[in-house]
PDB file of C-alpha atoms and ligand atoms in Angstrom:
ATOM      1  CA  MET I1477     -14.796  17.480 -19.091  1.00  0.00           C
ATOM      2  CA  ASN I1478     -11.038  18.155 -19.127  1.00  0.00           C
ATOM      3  CA  ILE I1479      -8.794  15.843 -17.174  1.00  0.00           C
ATOM      4  CA  LEU I1480      -5.073  15.890 -16.541  1.00  0.00           C
ATOM      5  CA  ILE I1481      -3.398  12.599 -15.625  1.00  0.00           C
ATOM      6  CA  LEU I1482       0.155  12.849 -14.260  1.00  0.00           C
ATOM      7  CA  GLY I1483       2.589   9.921 -14.481  1.00  0.00           C
ATOM      8  CA  LYS I1484       2.708   7.467 -17.351  1.00  0.00           C
ATOM      9  CA  GLY I1485       3.253   4.428 -15.155  1.00  0.00           C
ATOM     10  CA  TYR I1486       1.316   1.270 -14.410  1.00  0.00           C
ATOM     11  CA  ILE I1487      -1.863   2.816 -12.998  1.00  0.00           C
ATOM     12  CA  GLY I1488      -1.647   6.002 -15.098  1.00  0.00           C
ATOM     13  CA  ASN I1489      -1.740   4.046 -18.362  1.00  0.00           C
ATOM     14  CA  TYR I1490      -4.795   2.025 -17.370  1.00  0.00           C
ATOM     15  CA  LEU I1491      -6.546   5.159 -16.184  1.00  0.00           C
ATOM     16  CA  ASN I1492      -5.756   7.037 -19.368  1.00  0.00           C
ATOM     17  CA  ASP I1493      -7.154   4.173 -21.509  1.00  0.00           C
ATOM     18  CA  ARG I1494     -10.351   4.185 -19.471  1.00  0.00           C
ATOM     19  CA  LEU I1495     -10.932   7.943 -19.193  1.00  0.00           C
ATOM     20  CA  GLN I1496     -10.139   8.675 -22.855  1.00  0.00           C
ATOM     21  CA  LYS I1497     -13.531   7.052 -23.559  1.00  0.00           C
ATOM     22  CA  VAL I1498     -15.480   9.504 -21.405  1.00  0.00           C
ATOM     23  CA  ALA I1499     -13.505  12.769 -21.294  1.00  0.00           C
ATOM     24  CA  THR I1500     -10.818  14.901 -22.895  1.00  0.00           C
ATOM     25  CA  VAL I1501      -7.624  13.704 -21.285  1.00  0.00           C
ATOM     26  CA  ASP I1502      -4.138  15.176 -21.240  1.00  0.00           C
ATOM     27  CA  PHE I1503      -1.760  12.419 -20.181  1.00  0.00           C
ATOM     28  CA  GLU I1504       1.683  13.638 -19.148  1.00  0.00           C
ATOM     29  CA  ASN I1505       5.002  12.365 -17.947  1.00  0.00           C
ATOM     30  CA  ARG I1506       7.629  14.292 -16.060  1.00  0.00           C
ATOM     31  CA  ARG I1507      10.128  14.297 -18.920  1.00  0.00           C
ATOM     32  CA  TRP I1508       7.871  16.275 -21.260  1.00  0.00           C
ATOM     33  CA  PHE I1509       5.856  18.219 -18.723  1.00  0.00           C
ATOM     34  CA  ASN I1510       7.646  18.670 -15.432  1.00  0.00           C
ATOM     35  CA  TYR I1511       4.641  18.543 -13.133  1.00  0.00           C
ATOM     36  CA  THR I1512       6.909  18.589 -10.062  1.00  0.00           C
ATOM     37  CA  LYS I1513       7.517  22.319 -10.671  1.00  0.00           C
ATOM     38  CA  LEU I1514       4.941  24.751  -9.337  1.00  0.00           C
ATOM     39  CA  ASN I1515       5.557  27.358 -12.085  1.00  0.00           C
ATOM     40  CA  VAL I1516       5.050  24.718 -14.823  1.00  0.00           C
ATOM     41  CA  LEU I1517       1.729  23.660 -13.300  1.00  0.00           C
ATOM     42  CA  ASP I1518       0.662  27.256 -12.743  1.00  0.00           C
ATOM     43  CA  ARG I1519       1.304  28.126 -16.401  1.00  0.00           C
ATOM     44  CA  ARG I1520      -0.673  25.115 -17.621  1.00  0.00           C
ATOM     45  CA  PHE I1521      -3.592  25.825 -15.279  1.00  0.00           C
ATOM     46  CA  LYS I1522      -3.734  29.426 -16.504  1.00  0.00           C
ATOM     47  CA  ASP I1523      -3.767  28.214 -20.125  1.00  0.00           C
ATOM     48  CA  LYS I1524      -6.300  25.425 -19.712  1.00  0.00           C
ATOM     49  CA  LYS I1525      -9.202  24.831 -17.362  1.00  0.00           C
ATOM     50  CA  TYR I1526      -9.159  21.304 -15.925  1.00  0.00           C
ATOM     51  CA  ASP I1527     -12.035  19.699 -14.078  1.00  0.00           C
ATOM     52  CA  TYR I1528      -9.837  17.036 -12.478  1.00  0.00           C
ATOM     53  CA  VAL I1529      -6.144  16.430 -11.978  1.00  0.00           C
ATOM     54  CA  ILE I1530      -5.305  12.817 -11.165  1.00  0.00           C
ATOM     55  CA  ASN I1531      -1.809  12.200  -9.890  1.00  0.00           C
ATOM     56  CA  CYS I1532      -0.615   8.678 -10.717  1.00  0.00           C
ATOM     57  CA  SER I1533       3.056   9.459 -10.203  1.00  0.00           C
ATOM     58  CA  GLY I1534       5.113   8.403  -7.251  1.00  0.00           C
ATOM     59  CA  PHE I1535       8.330   6.701  -6.268  1.00  0.00           C
ATOM     60  CA  THR I1536       7.526   3.003  -6.160  1.00  0.00           C
ATOM     61  CA  GLY I1537      11.073   1.619  -6.363  1.00  0.00           C
ATOM     62  CA  ARG I1538      12.722  -0.790  -8.767  1.00  0.00           C
ATOM     63  CA  PRO I1539      12.667  -3.705  -8.330  1.00  0.00           C
ATOM     64  CA  ASN I1540      10.831  -2.898  -5.069  1.00  0.00           C
ATOM     65  CA  VAL I1541      10.456  -0.365  -2.257  1.00  0.00           C
ATOM     66  CA  ASP I1542      13.939  -1.217  -0.931  1.00  0.00           C
ATOM     67  CA  GLN I1543      15.193   1.319  -3.488  1.00  0.00           C
ATOM     68  CA  GLY I1544      13.631   3.993  -1.298  1.00  0.00           C
ATOM     69  CA  GLU I1545      16.293   3.315   1.333  1.00  0.00           C
ATOM     70  CA  ASP I1546      19.073   4.039  -1.185  1.00  0.00           C
ATOM     71  CA  GLU I1547      17.349   7.073  -2.671  1.00  0.00           C
ATOM     72  CA  GLN I1548      15.610   8.628   0.292  1.00  0.00           C
ATOM     73  CA  GLU I1549      15.721  12.161  -1.064  1.00  0.00           C
ATOM     74  CA  LEU I1550      14.130  11.194  -4.394  1.00  0.00           C
ATOM     75  CA  CYS I1551      11.561   9.059  -2.570  1.00  0.00           C
ATOM     76  CA  TYR I1552      10.447  12.040  -0.438  1.00  0.00           C
ATOM     77  CA  GLU I1553      10.557  14.386  -3.423  1.00  0.00           C
ATOM     78  CA  LEU I1554       8.281  12.187  -5.561  1.00  0.00           C
ATOM     79  CA  ASN I1555       5.965  10.883  -2.828  1.00  0.00           C
ATOM     80  CA  THR I1556       5.685  13.881  -0.531  1.00  0.00           C
ATOM     81  CA  PHE I1557       6.928  17.228  -1.816  1.00  0.00           C
ATOM     82  CA  ALA I1558       5.994  17.061  -5.518  1.00  0.00           C
ATOM     83  CA  PRO I1559       2.438  15.806  -4.753  1.00  0.00           C
ATOM     84  CA  LEU I1560       2.084  18.557  -2.120  1.00  0.00           C
ATOM     85  CA  ARG I1561       3.008  21.144  -4.753  1.00  0.00           C
ATOM     86  CA  ILE I1562       0.547  19.571  -7.217  1.00  0.00           C
ATOM     87  CA  SER I1563      -2.271  19.574  -4.669  1.00  0.00           C
ATOM     88  CA  SER I1564      -1.581  23.206  -3.709  1.00  0.00           C
ATOM     89  CA  ALA I1565      -1.541  24.269  -7.379  1.00  0.00           C
ATOM     90  CA  CYS I1566      -4.930  22.538  -7.763  1.00  0.00           C
ATOM     91  CA  LYS I1567      -6.211  24.300  -4.645  1.00  0.00           C
ATOM     92  CA  LEU I1568      -5.016  27.655  -5.948  1.00  0.00           C
ATOM     93  CA  HIS I1569      -6.812  27.093  -9.270  1.00  0.00           C
ATOM     94  CA  ASP I1570      -9.850  25.466  -7.628  1.00  0.00           C
ATOM     95  CA  ILE I1571      -9.413  22.119  -9.436  1.00  0.00           C
ATOM     96  CA  ASN I1572     -10.584  18.737  -8.175  1.00  0.00           C
ATOM     97  CA  TYR I1573      -7.549  16.679  -7.197  1.00  0.00           C
ATOM     98  CA  ILE I1574      -7.282  12.886  -6.892  1.00  0.00           C
ATOM     99  CA  HIS I1575      -4.053  11.485  -5.492  1.00  0.00           C
ATOM    100  CA  ILE I1576      -3.252   7.828  -6.075  1.00  0.00           C
ATOM    101  CA  SER I1577      -1.265   6.796  -3.032  1.00  0.00           C
ATOM    102  CA  SER I1578      -0.671   3.817  -0.788  1.00  0.00           C
ATOM    103  CA  GLY I1579      -2.265   2.096   2.183  1.00  0.00           C
ATOM    104  CA  CYS I1580       1.101   0.608   3.180  1.00  0.00           C
ATOM    105  CA  ILE I1581       1.252   2.821   6.263  1.00  0.00           C
ATOM    106  CA  TYR I1582      -0.140   0.271   8.724  1.00  0.00           C
ATOM    107  CA  ASN I1583       1.223  -2.983  10.043  1.00  0.00           C
ATOM    108  CA  GLY I1584      -0.292  -5.766  12.130  1.00  0.00           C
ATOM    109  CA  TYR I1585      -3.573  -7.592  12.426  1.00  0.00           C
ATOM    110  CA  GLU I1586      -5.100  -6.275  15.635  1.00  0.00           C
ATOM    111  CA  LYS I1587      -7.823  -4.602  13.573  1.00  0.00           C
ATOM    112  CA  GLN I1588      -8.936  -3.565  10.092  1.00  0.00           C
ATOM    113  CA  TYR I1589      -7.461  -0.082   9.786  1.00  0.00           C
ATOM    114  CA  THR I1590      -9.845   2.762   9.002  1.00  0.00           C
ATOM    115  CA  GLU I1591      -9.023   6.188   7.575  1.00  0.00           C
ATOM    116  CA  GLU I1592      -9.375   7.553  11.127  1.00  0.00           C
ATOM    117  CA  ASP I1593      -6.588   5.364  12.503  1.00  0.00           C
ATOM    118  CA  GLU I1594      -3.218   7.008  12.976  1.00  0.00           C
ATOM    119  CA  PRO I1595      -0.728   5.104  10.768  1.00  0.00           C
ATOM    120  CA  ASN I1596       1.488   2.777  12.833  1.00  0.00           C
ATOM    121  CA  PHE I1597       3.920   2.146   9.939  1.00  0.00           C
ATOM    122  CA  GLY I1598       4.448   5.738   8.847  1.00  0.00           C
ATOM    123  CA  LEU I1599       6.485   8.853   9.431  1.00  0.00           C
ATOM    124  CA  PHE I1600       6.806   8.448  13.201  1.00  0.00           C
ATOM    125  CA  ASN I1601       7.592   4.735  13.323  1.00  0.00           C
ATOM    126  CA  GLU I1602      11.239   3.736  13.350  1.00  0.00           C
ATOM    127  CA  GLU I1603      10.678   0.316  11.816  1.00  0.00           C
ATOM    128  CA  SER I1604       8.736   1.612   8.792  1.00  0.00           C
ATOM    129  CA  SER I1605      10.248   2.009   5.313  1.00  0.00           C
ATOM    130  CA  THR I1606      11.197   5.342   3.739  1.00  0.00           C
ATOM    131  CA  TYR I1607       8.483   4.623   1.135  1.00  0.00           C
ATOM    132  CA  SER I1608       5.794   4.323   3.828  1.00  0.00           C
ATOM    133  CA  LYS I1609       7.105   7.355   5.722  1.00  0.00           C
ATOM    134  CA  SER I1610       7.011   9.461   2.547  1.00  0.00           C
ATOM    135  CA  LYS I1611       3.416   8.395   1.771  1.00  0.00           C
ATOM    136  CA  HIS I1612       2.264   9.219   5.307  1.00  0.00           C
ATOM    137  CA  ALA I1613       4.097  12.577   5.187  1.00  0.00           C
ATOM    138  CA  TYR I1614       2.023  13.566   2.122  1.00  0.00           C
ATOM    139  CA  GLU I1615      -1.217  12.745   3.963  1.00  0.00           C
ATOM    140  CA  LEU I1616      -0.146  14.893   6.899  1.00  0.00           C
ATOM    141  CA  GLY I1617       0.836  17.861   4.752  1.00  0.00           C
ATOM    142  CA  SER I1618      -1.957  17.988   2.203  1.00  0.00           C
ATOM    143  CA  ASP I1619      -5.079  20.094   2.628  1.00  0.00           C
ATOM    144  CA  HIS I1620      -6.754  19.599  -0.747  1.00  0.00           C
ATOM    145  CA  GLY I1621      -7.937  16.548  -2.637  1.00  0.00           C
ATOM    146  CA  LEU I1622      -9.006  12.948  -2.322  1.00  0.00           C
ATOM    147  CA  THR I1623      -6.229  10.476  -1.517  1.00  0.00           C
ATOM    148  CA  LEU I1624      -6.952   6.936  -2.674  1.00  0.00           C
ATOM    149  CA  ARG I1625      -4.968   4.452  -0.611  1.00  0.00           C
ATOM    150  CA  VAL I1626      -4.222   1.594  -2.993  1.00  0.00           C
ATOM    151  CA  ARG I1627      -2.394  -1.593  -2.012  1.00  0.00           C
ATOM    152  CA  MET I1628      -0.678  -4.351  -4.014  1.00  0.00           C
ATOM    153  CA  PRO I1629      -2.566  -3.666  -7.251  1.00  0.00           C
ATOM    154  CA  PHE I1630      -3.401  -6.427  -9.722  1.00  0.00           C
ATOM    155  CA  CYS I1631      -5.032  -6.402 -13.113  1.00  0.00           C
ATOM    156  CA  ASP I1632      -6.237  -8.557 -15.994  1.00  0.00           C
ATOM    157  CA  GLN I1633      -2.895  -8.686 -17.807  1.00  0.00           C
ATOM    158  CA  LEU I1634       0.531  -9.897 -16.792  1.00  0.00           C
ATOM    159  CA  HIS I1635       2.382  -6.718 -15.855  1.00  0.00           C
ATOM    160  CA  GLU I1636       5.625  -6.323 -13.884  1.00  0.00           C
ATOM    161  CA  ARG I1637       3.845  -4.104 -11.322  1.00  0.00           C
ATOM    162  CA  SER I1638       0.911  -6.473 -10.721  1.00  0.00           C
ATOM    163  CA  ILE I1639       1.118  -8.542  -7.541  1.00  0.00           C
ATOM    164  CA  LEU I1640       0.070 -11.632  -9.521  1.00  0.00           C
ATOM    165  CA  THR I1641       3.002 -11.218 -11.926  1.00  0.00           C
ATOM    166  CA  LYS I1642       5.332 -10.506  -9.001  1.00  0.00           C
ATOM    167  CA  LEU I1643       4.220 -13.716  -7.260  1.00  0.00           C
ATOM    168  CA  LEU I1644       4.732 -15.647 -10.484  1.00  0.00           C
ATOM    169  CA  ASN I1645       8.294 -14.335 -10.759  1.00  0.00           C
ATOM    170  CA  TYR I1646       9.314 -14.820  -7.116  1.00  0.00           C
ATOM    171  CA  ASP I1647      10.903 -18.131  -6.124  1.00  0.00           C
ATOM    172  CA  ASN I1648      10.573 -17.395  -2.412  1.00  0.00           C
ATOM    173  CA  LEU I1649       7.145 -16.553  -1.042  1.00  0.00           C
ATOM    174  CA  VAL I1650       6.027 -15.226   2.338  1.00  0.00           C
ATOM    175  CA  ASN I1651       2.566 -15.982   3.614  1.00  0.00           C
ATOM    176  CA  TYR I1652       0.622 -12.942   4.873  1.00  0.00           C
ATOM    177  CA  VAL I1653      -2.936 -11.707   4.506  1.00  0.00           C
ATOM    178  CA  ASN I1654      -2.851  -8.304   2.805  1.00  0.00           C
ATOM    179  CA  SER I1655      -5.467  -5.935   1.375  1.00  0.00           C
ATOM    180  CA  LYS I1656      -5.074  -5.475  -2.375  1.00  0.00           C
ATOM    181  CA  THR I1657      -6.617  -3.410  -5.173  1.00  0.00           C
ATOM    182  CA  TYR I1658      -8.125  -4.782  -8.377  1.00  0.00           C
ATOM    183  CA  ILE I1659      -7.305  -2.067 -10.911  1.00  0.00           C
ATOM    184  CA  PRO I1660     -10.525  -2.385 -12.998  1.00  0.00           C
ATOM    185  CA  ASP I1661     -12.477  -1.608  -9.783  1.00  0.00           C
ATOM    186  CA  LEU I1662     -10.310   1.464  -9.195  1.00  0.00           C
ATOM    187  CA  LEU I1663     -10.955   2.617 -12.764  1.00  0.00           C
ATOM    188  CA  ASP I1664     -14.720   2.085 -12.336  1.00  0.00           C
ATOM    189  CA  PHE I1665     -14.681   4.194  -9.191  1.00  0.00           C
ATOM    190  CA  ILE I1666     -12.718   7.104 -10.680  1.00  0.00           C
ATOM    191  CA  GLU I1667     -14.902   7.054 -13.795  1.00  0.00           C
ATOM    192  CA  LEU I1668     -17.983   7.198 -11.578  1.00  0.00           C
ATOM    193  CA  LEU I1669     -16.611  10.165  -9.602  1.00  0.00           C
ATOM    194  CA  ILE I1670     -15.892  12.047 -12.810  1.00  0.00           C
ATOM    195  CA  LYS I1671     -19.162  11.228 -14.551  1.00  0.00           C
ATOM    196  CA  GLY I1672     -21.023  12.309 -11.430  1.00  0.00           C
ATOM    197  CA  SER I1673     -18.927  15.517 -11.186  1.00  0.00           C
ATOM    198  CA  TYR I1674     -18.161  14.510  -7.622  1.00  0.00           C
ATOM    199  CA  SER I1675     -16.157  17.175  -5.779  1.00  0.00           C
ATOM    200  CA  THR I1676     -12.694  16.010  -4.697  1.00  0.00           C
ATOM    201  CA  LYS I1677     -11.517  19.385  -3.430  1.00  0.00           C
ATOM    202  CA  THR I1678     -11.927  18.802   0.290  1.00  0.00           C
ATOM    203  CA  LYS I1679      -9.118  16.848   1.923  1.00  0.00           C
ATOM    204  CA  SER I1680     -10.217  13.237   2.284  1.00  0.00           C
ATOM    205  CA  LEU I1681      -8.516   9.870   2.750  1.00  0.00           C
ATOM    206  CA  LEU I1682     -10.054   6.705   1.343  1.00  0.00           C
ATOM    207  CA  ASN I1683      -8.919   3.094   1.620  1.00  0.00           C
ATOM    208  CA  PHE I1684      -9.364   1.717  -1.876  1.00  0.00           C
ATOM    209  CA  VAL I1685      -8.941  -2.061  -1.544  1.00  0.00           C
ATOM    210  CA  ASN I1686     -11.131  -5.070  -2.172  1.00  0.00           C
ATOM    211  CA  PRO I1687     -12.841  -6.574   0.893  1.00  0.00           C
ATOM    212  CA  LYS I1688     -11.990  -9.958   2.472  1.00  0.00           C
ATOM    213  CA  PRO I1689      -8.321 -10.192   1.467  1.00  0.00           C
ATOM    214  CA  LEU I1690      -6.673 -13.567   0.992  1.00  0.00           C
ATOM    215  CA  ALA I1691      -3.368 -14.909   2.271  1.00  0.00           C
ATOM    216  CA  THR I1692      -0.612 -15.531  -0.268  1.00  0.00           C
ATOM    217  CA  ASP I1693      -1.089 -19.319  -0.117  1.00  0.00           C
ATOM    218  CA  SER I1694      -4.779 -19.006  -1.087  1.00  0.00           C
ATOM    219  CA  ILE I1695      -3.771 -16.883  -4.076  1.00  0.00           C
ATOM    220  CA  THR I1696      -1.111 -19.330  -5.245  1.00  0.00           C
ATOM    221  CA  GLU I1697      -3.714 -22.122  -4.975  1.00  0.00           C
ATOM    222  CA  ILE I1698      -6.017 -20.162  -7.314  1.00  0.00           C
ATOM    223  CA  MET I1699      -3.089 -19.537  -9.667  1.00  0.00           C
ATOM    224  CA  LYS I1700      -2.042 -23.201  -9.642  1.00  0.00           C
ATOM    225  CA  ALA I1701      -5.583 -24.338 -10.380  1.00  0.00           C
ATOM    226  CA  GLN I1702      -5.468 -22.206 -13.540  1.00  0.00           C
ATOM    227  CA  GLY I1703      -1.972 -23.342 -14.567  1.00  0.00           C
ATOM    228  CA  LEU I1704      -0.357 -20.012 -13.661  1.00  0.00           C
ATOM    229  CA  TYR I1705       2.522 -20.928 -11.340  1.00  0.00           C
ATOM    230  CA  ASN I1706       6.232 -21.105 -10.779  1.00  0.00           C
ATOM    231  CA  THR I1707       7.763 -24.556 -10.226  1.00  0.00           C
ATOM    232  CA  ASN I1708      10.455 -23.009  -7.973  1.00  0.00           C
ATOM    233  CA  TRP I1709       7.978 -21.610  -5.443  1.00  0.00           C
ATOM    234  CA  GLU I1710       9.169 -22.126  -1.896  1.00  0.00           C
ATOM    235  CA  TRP I1711       7.708 -20.779   1.358  1.00  0.00           C
ATOM    236  CA  VAL I1712      10.154 -18.817   3.480  1.00  0.00           C
ATOM    237  CA  LEU I1713      10.059 -16.462   6.456  1.00  0.00           C
ATOM    238  CA  PHE I1714      10.229 -12.740   5.752  1.00  0.00           C
ATOM    239  CA  GLU I1715      13.516 -12.536   7.718  1.00  0.00           C
ATOM    240  CA  GLU I1716      15.127 -14.923   5.206  1.00  0.00           C
ATOM    241  CA  LEU I1717      14.574 -12.472   2.343  1.00  0.00           C
ATOM    242  CA  ASN I1718      17.222 -10.022   3.637  1.00  0.00           C
ATOM    243  CA  THR I1719      15.318  -6.948   2.533  1.00  0.00           C
ATOM    244  CA  LYS I1720      16.643  -3.456   3.261  1.00  0.00           C
ATOM    245  CA  ALA I1721      13.298  -2.177   4.496  1.00  0.00           C
ATOM    246  CA  ASN I1722      10.455  -3.717   6.478  1.00  0.00           C
ATOM    247  CA  ARG I1723       7.132  -4.292   4.744  1.00  0.00           C
ATOM    248  CA  SER I1724       3.625  -3.367   5.744  1.00  0.00           C
ATOM    249  CA  ASN I1725       1.297  -6.336   6.288  1.00  0.00           C
ATOM    250  CA  CYS I1726      -2.265  -5.380   7.131  1.00  0.00           C
ATOM    251  CA  VAL I1727      -5.955  -5.376   6.307  1.00  0.00           C
ATOM    252  CA  LEU I1728      -7.684  -2.060   5.584  1.00  0.00           C
ATOM    253  CA  SER I1729     -11.322  -1.357   6.348  1.00  0.00           C
ATOM    254  CA  THR I1730     -13.564  -0.701   3.330  1.00  0.00           C
ATOM    255  CA  LYS I1731     -16.474   0.689   5.405  1.00  0.00           C
ATOM    256  CA  LYS I1732     -15.950   4.339   4.382  1.00  0.00           C
ATOM    257  CA  LEU I1733     -15.928   3.421   0.691  1.00  0.00           C
ATOM    258  CA  GLU I1734     -19.189   1.517   1.146  1.00  0.00           C
ATOM    259  CA  LYS I1735     -20.987   3.938   3.482  1.00  0.00           C
ATOM    260  CA  GLU I1736     -19.882   7.371   2.233  1.00  0.00           C
ATOM    261  CA  TYR I1737     -19.504   6.591  -1.454  1.00  0.00           C
ATOM    262  CA  GLY I1738     -22.006   3.707  -1.713  1.00  0.00           C
ATOM    263  CA  PHE I1739     -19.367   1.759  -3.628  1.00  0.00           C
ATOM    264  CA  LYS I1740     -19.303  -1.941  -2.789  1.00  0.00           C
ATOM    265  CA  LEU I1741     -16.275  -3.677  -4.260  1.00  0.00           C
ATOM    266  CA  GLN I1742     -16.267  -7.344  -5.164  1.00  0.00           C
ATOM    267  CA  ASP I1743     -14.508  -9.576  -2.642  1.00  0.00           C
ATOM    268  CA  GLU I1744     -10.835 -10.096  -3.348  1.00  0.00           C
ATOM    269  CA  GLU I1745     -11.291 -13.810  -4.065  1.00  0.00           C
ATOM    270  CA  VAL I1746     -13.750 -13.062  -6.883  1.00  0.00           C
ATOM    271  CA  ALA I1747     -11.448 -10.400  -8.353  1.00  0.00           C
ATOM    272  CA  ILE I1748      -8.337 -12.608  -8.104  1.00  0.00           C
ATOM    273  CA  LYS I1749     -10.103 -15.526  -9.827  1.00  0.00           C
ATOM    274  CA  LYS I1750     -11.230 -13.211 -12.620  1.00  0.00           C
ATOM    275  CA  ALA I1751      -7.770 -11.670 -13.025  1.00  0.00           C
ATOM    276  CA  VAL I1752      -5.972 -15.048 -13.008  1.00  0.00           C
ATOM    277  CA  VAL I1753      -8.245 -16.391 -15.760  1.00  0.00           C
ATOM    278  CA  ASN I1754      -7.683 -13.201 -17.772  1.00  0.00           C
ATOM    279  CA  ASN I1755      -3.914 -13.349 -17.137  1.00  0.00           C
ATOM    280  CA  MET I1756      -3.932 -16.790 -18.780  1.00  0.00           C
ATOM    281  CA  GLY I1757      -5.866 -15.520 -21.793  1.00  0.00           C
TER     282      GLY I1757
HETATM  283  N1  NAP F 711       2.471  -0.591  -7.980  1.00  0.00           N
HETATM  284  C1  NAP F 711       2.290  -0.802  -6.692  1.00  0.00           C
HETATM  285  O1  NAP F 711       2.648  -1.853  -6.161  1.00  0.00           O
HETATM  286  C2  NAP F 711       1.578   0.242  -5.839  1.00  0.00           C
HETATM  287  C3  NAP F 711       1.037  -0.159  -4.623  1.00  0.00           C
HETATM  288  C4  NAP F 711       0.369   0.779  -3.835  1.00  0.00           C
HETATM  289  C5  NAP F 711       0.321   2.092  -4.237  1.00  0.00           C
HETATM  290  N2  NAP F 711       0.890   2.475  -5.412  1.00  0.00           N
HETATM  291  C6  NAP F 711       0.905   3.898  -5.734  1.00  0.00           C
HETATM  292  O2  NAP F 711       0.201   4.199  -6.914  1.00  0.00           O
HETATM  293  C7  NAP F 711       0.825   5.289  -7.599  1.00  0.00           C
HETATM  294  C8  NAP F 711       1.081   4.872  -9.032  1.00  0.00           C
HETATM  295  O3  NAP F 711       1.904   3.713  -8.992  1.00  0.00           O
HETATM  296  P1  NAP F 711       2.304   2.850 -10.267  1.00  0.00           P
HETATM  297  O4  NAP F 711       2.251   1.441  -9.841  1.00  0.00           O
HETATM  298  O5  NAP F 711       1.573   3.310 -11.449  1.00  0.00           O
HETATM  299  O6  NAP F 711       3.834   3.270 -10.295  1.00  0.00           O
HETATM  300  P2  NAP F 711       4.973   3.298 -11.413  1.00  0.00           P
HETATM  301  O7  NAP F 711       4.517   2.692 -12.653  1.00  0.00           O
HETATM  302  O8  NAP F 711       6.206   2.777 -10.774  1.00  0.00           O
HETATM  303  O9  NAP F 711       5.266   4.853 -11.482  1.00  0.00           O
HETATM  304  C9  NAP F 711       4.357   5.850 -11.723  1.00  0.00           C
HETATM  305  C10 NAP F 711       5.087   7.065 -12.225  1.00  0.00           C
HETATM  306  O10 NAP F 711       5.800   7.722 -11.176  1.00  0.00           O
HETATM  307  C11 NAP F 711       7.016   8.287 -11.680  1.00  0.00           C
HETATM  308  N3  NAP F 711       8.158   7.579 -11.079  1.00  0.00           N
HETATM  309  C12 NAP F 711       8.142   6.397 -10.430  1.00  0.00           C
HETATM  310  N4  NAP F 711       9.371   6.102  -9.994  1.00  0.00           N
HETATM  311  C13 NAP F 711      10.176   7.100 -10.368  1.00  0.00           C
HETATM  312  C14 NAP F 711      11.575   7.384 -10.222  1.00  0.00           C
HETATM  313  N5  NAP F 711      12.374   6.547  -9.561  1.00  0.00           N
HETATM  314  N6  NAP F 711      12.066   8.506 -10.766  1.00  0.00           N
HETATM  315  C15 NAP F 711      11.257   9.354 -11.417  1.00  0.00           C
HETATM  316  N7  NAP F 711       9.922   9.165 -11.585  1.00  0.00           N
HETATM  317  C16 NAP F 711       9.397   8.054 -11.073  1.00  0.00           C
HETATM  318  C17 NAP F 711       6.991   8.068 -13.184  1.00  0.00           C
HETATM  319  O11 NAP F 711       6.315   9.196 -13.726  1.00  0.00           O
HETATM  320  P3  NAP F 711       6.520   9.746 -15.227  1.00  0.00           P
HETATM  321  O12 NAP F 711       5.781   8.812 -16.120  1.00  0.00           O
HETATM  322  O13 NAP F 711       5.963  11.105 -15.156  1.00  0.00           O
HETATM  323  O14 NAP F 711       8.006   9.734 -15.461  1.00  0.00           O
HETATM  324  C18 NAP F 711       6.127   6.817 -13.291  1.00  0.00           C
HETATM  325  O15 NAP F 711       5.525   6.668 -14.554  1.00  0.00           O
HETATM  326  C19 NAP F 711       2.104   5.625  -6.806  1.00  0.00           C
HETATM  327  O16 NAP F 711       1.876   6.694  -5.966  1.00  0.00           O
HETATM  328  C20 NAP F 711       2.317   4.376  -6.004  1.00  0.00           C
HETATM  329  O17 NAP F 711       3.041   4.623  -4.819  1.00  0.00           O
HETATM  330  C21 NAP F 711       1.492   1.574  -6.244  1.00  0.00           C
END
């Protein structure tokens, strides 16, 4: 089994560590292998036959998605146009494609959003961020591959991209319930797809988040109980944060993941407790 992972970022590194154990993995970053260029991909795919390409690259923003407002062109290039070129190169060479993307394209609590629901915090919504618009635009344009909609990932180590580490470092907290993704569960799922030679050629969207999400205050309680906290924590309203872009706050449905893929994720509370203990270790 030959696998190509694109993007040596937070999720890409975890995925590479996991898949190296079960497959032959080429792990690339843009500097050494410019996967945003169609001719570069085409040459590689002619030279080597891959079973899966997993795209873990994307504009996430530093320190946060507000950067997308300052660099709109780059945000669209990395979240919409480059992934569209990658998915079409995979289609052309008949390769399974998995796109790690975001579920931050909905806002509000009137329902748990399914993959069938039209995003209400995406390309056509004025109040949405450039980041969310660019993620939705990819979904609209792609016609090949499985898109995994991840949200607010967290893991077993302190890492600047993990929501647990972010909470630890923030002084001002806002209290919302939001779907999140425990990275070890994401790795389990992708490993299972690959081991089972599951086809990811047909266009498909999948919410990949843990069920029964918690509000921020429940998470900080779990963190405090384990001695992982910030003494400056203060609750504020989102409006007080003076962000450049609005944020998506929502709960995603996990029914498709359970029914179509038979993959039941652990509840978020269980995963958070596990991760917090491991973060302390
Ligand atoms: N972390 C989160 O909070 C979060 C939440 C939901 C969804 N996601 C999605 O999951 C995917 C992977 O995210 P991640 O957390 O692993 O992200 P990451 O560590 O920030 O970035 C992943 C890779 O994307 C490329 N990249 C990111 N920002 C860039 C920039 N400004 N200029 C050039 N290249 C840039 C880099 O690729 P190279 O290594 O090739 O240079 C980087 O290694 C993304 O599509 C992201 O939107 C992340």
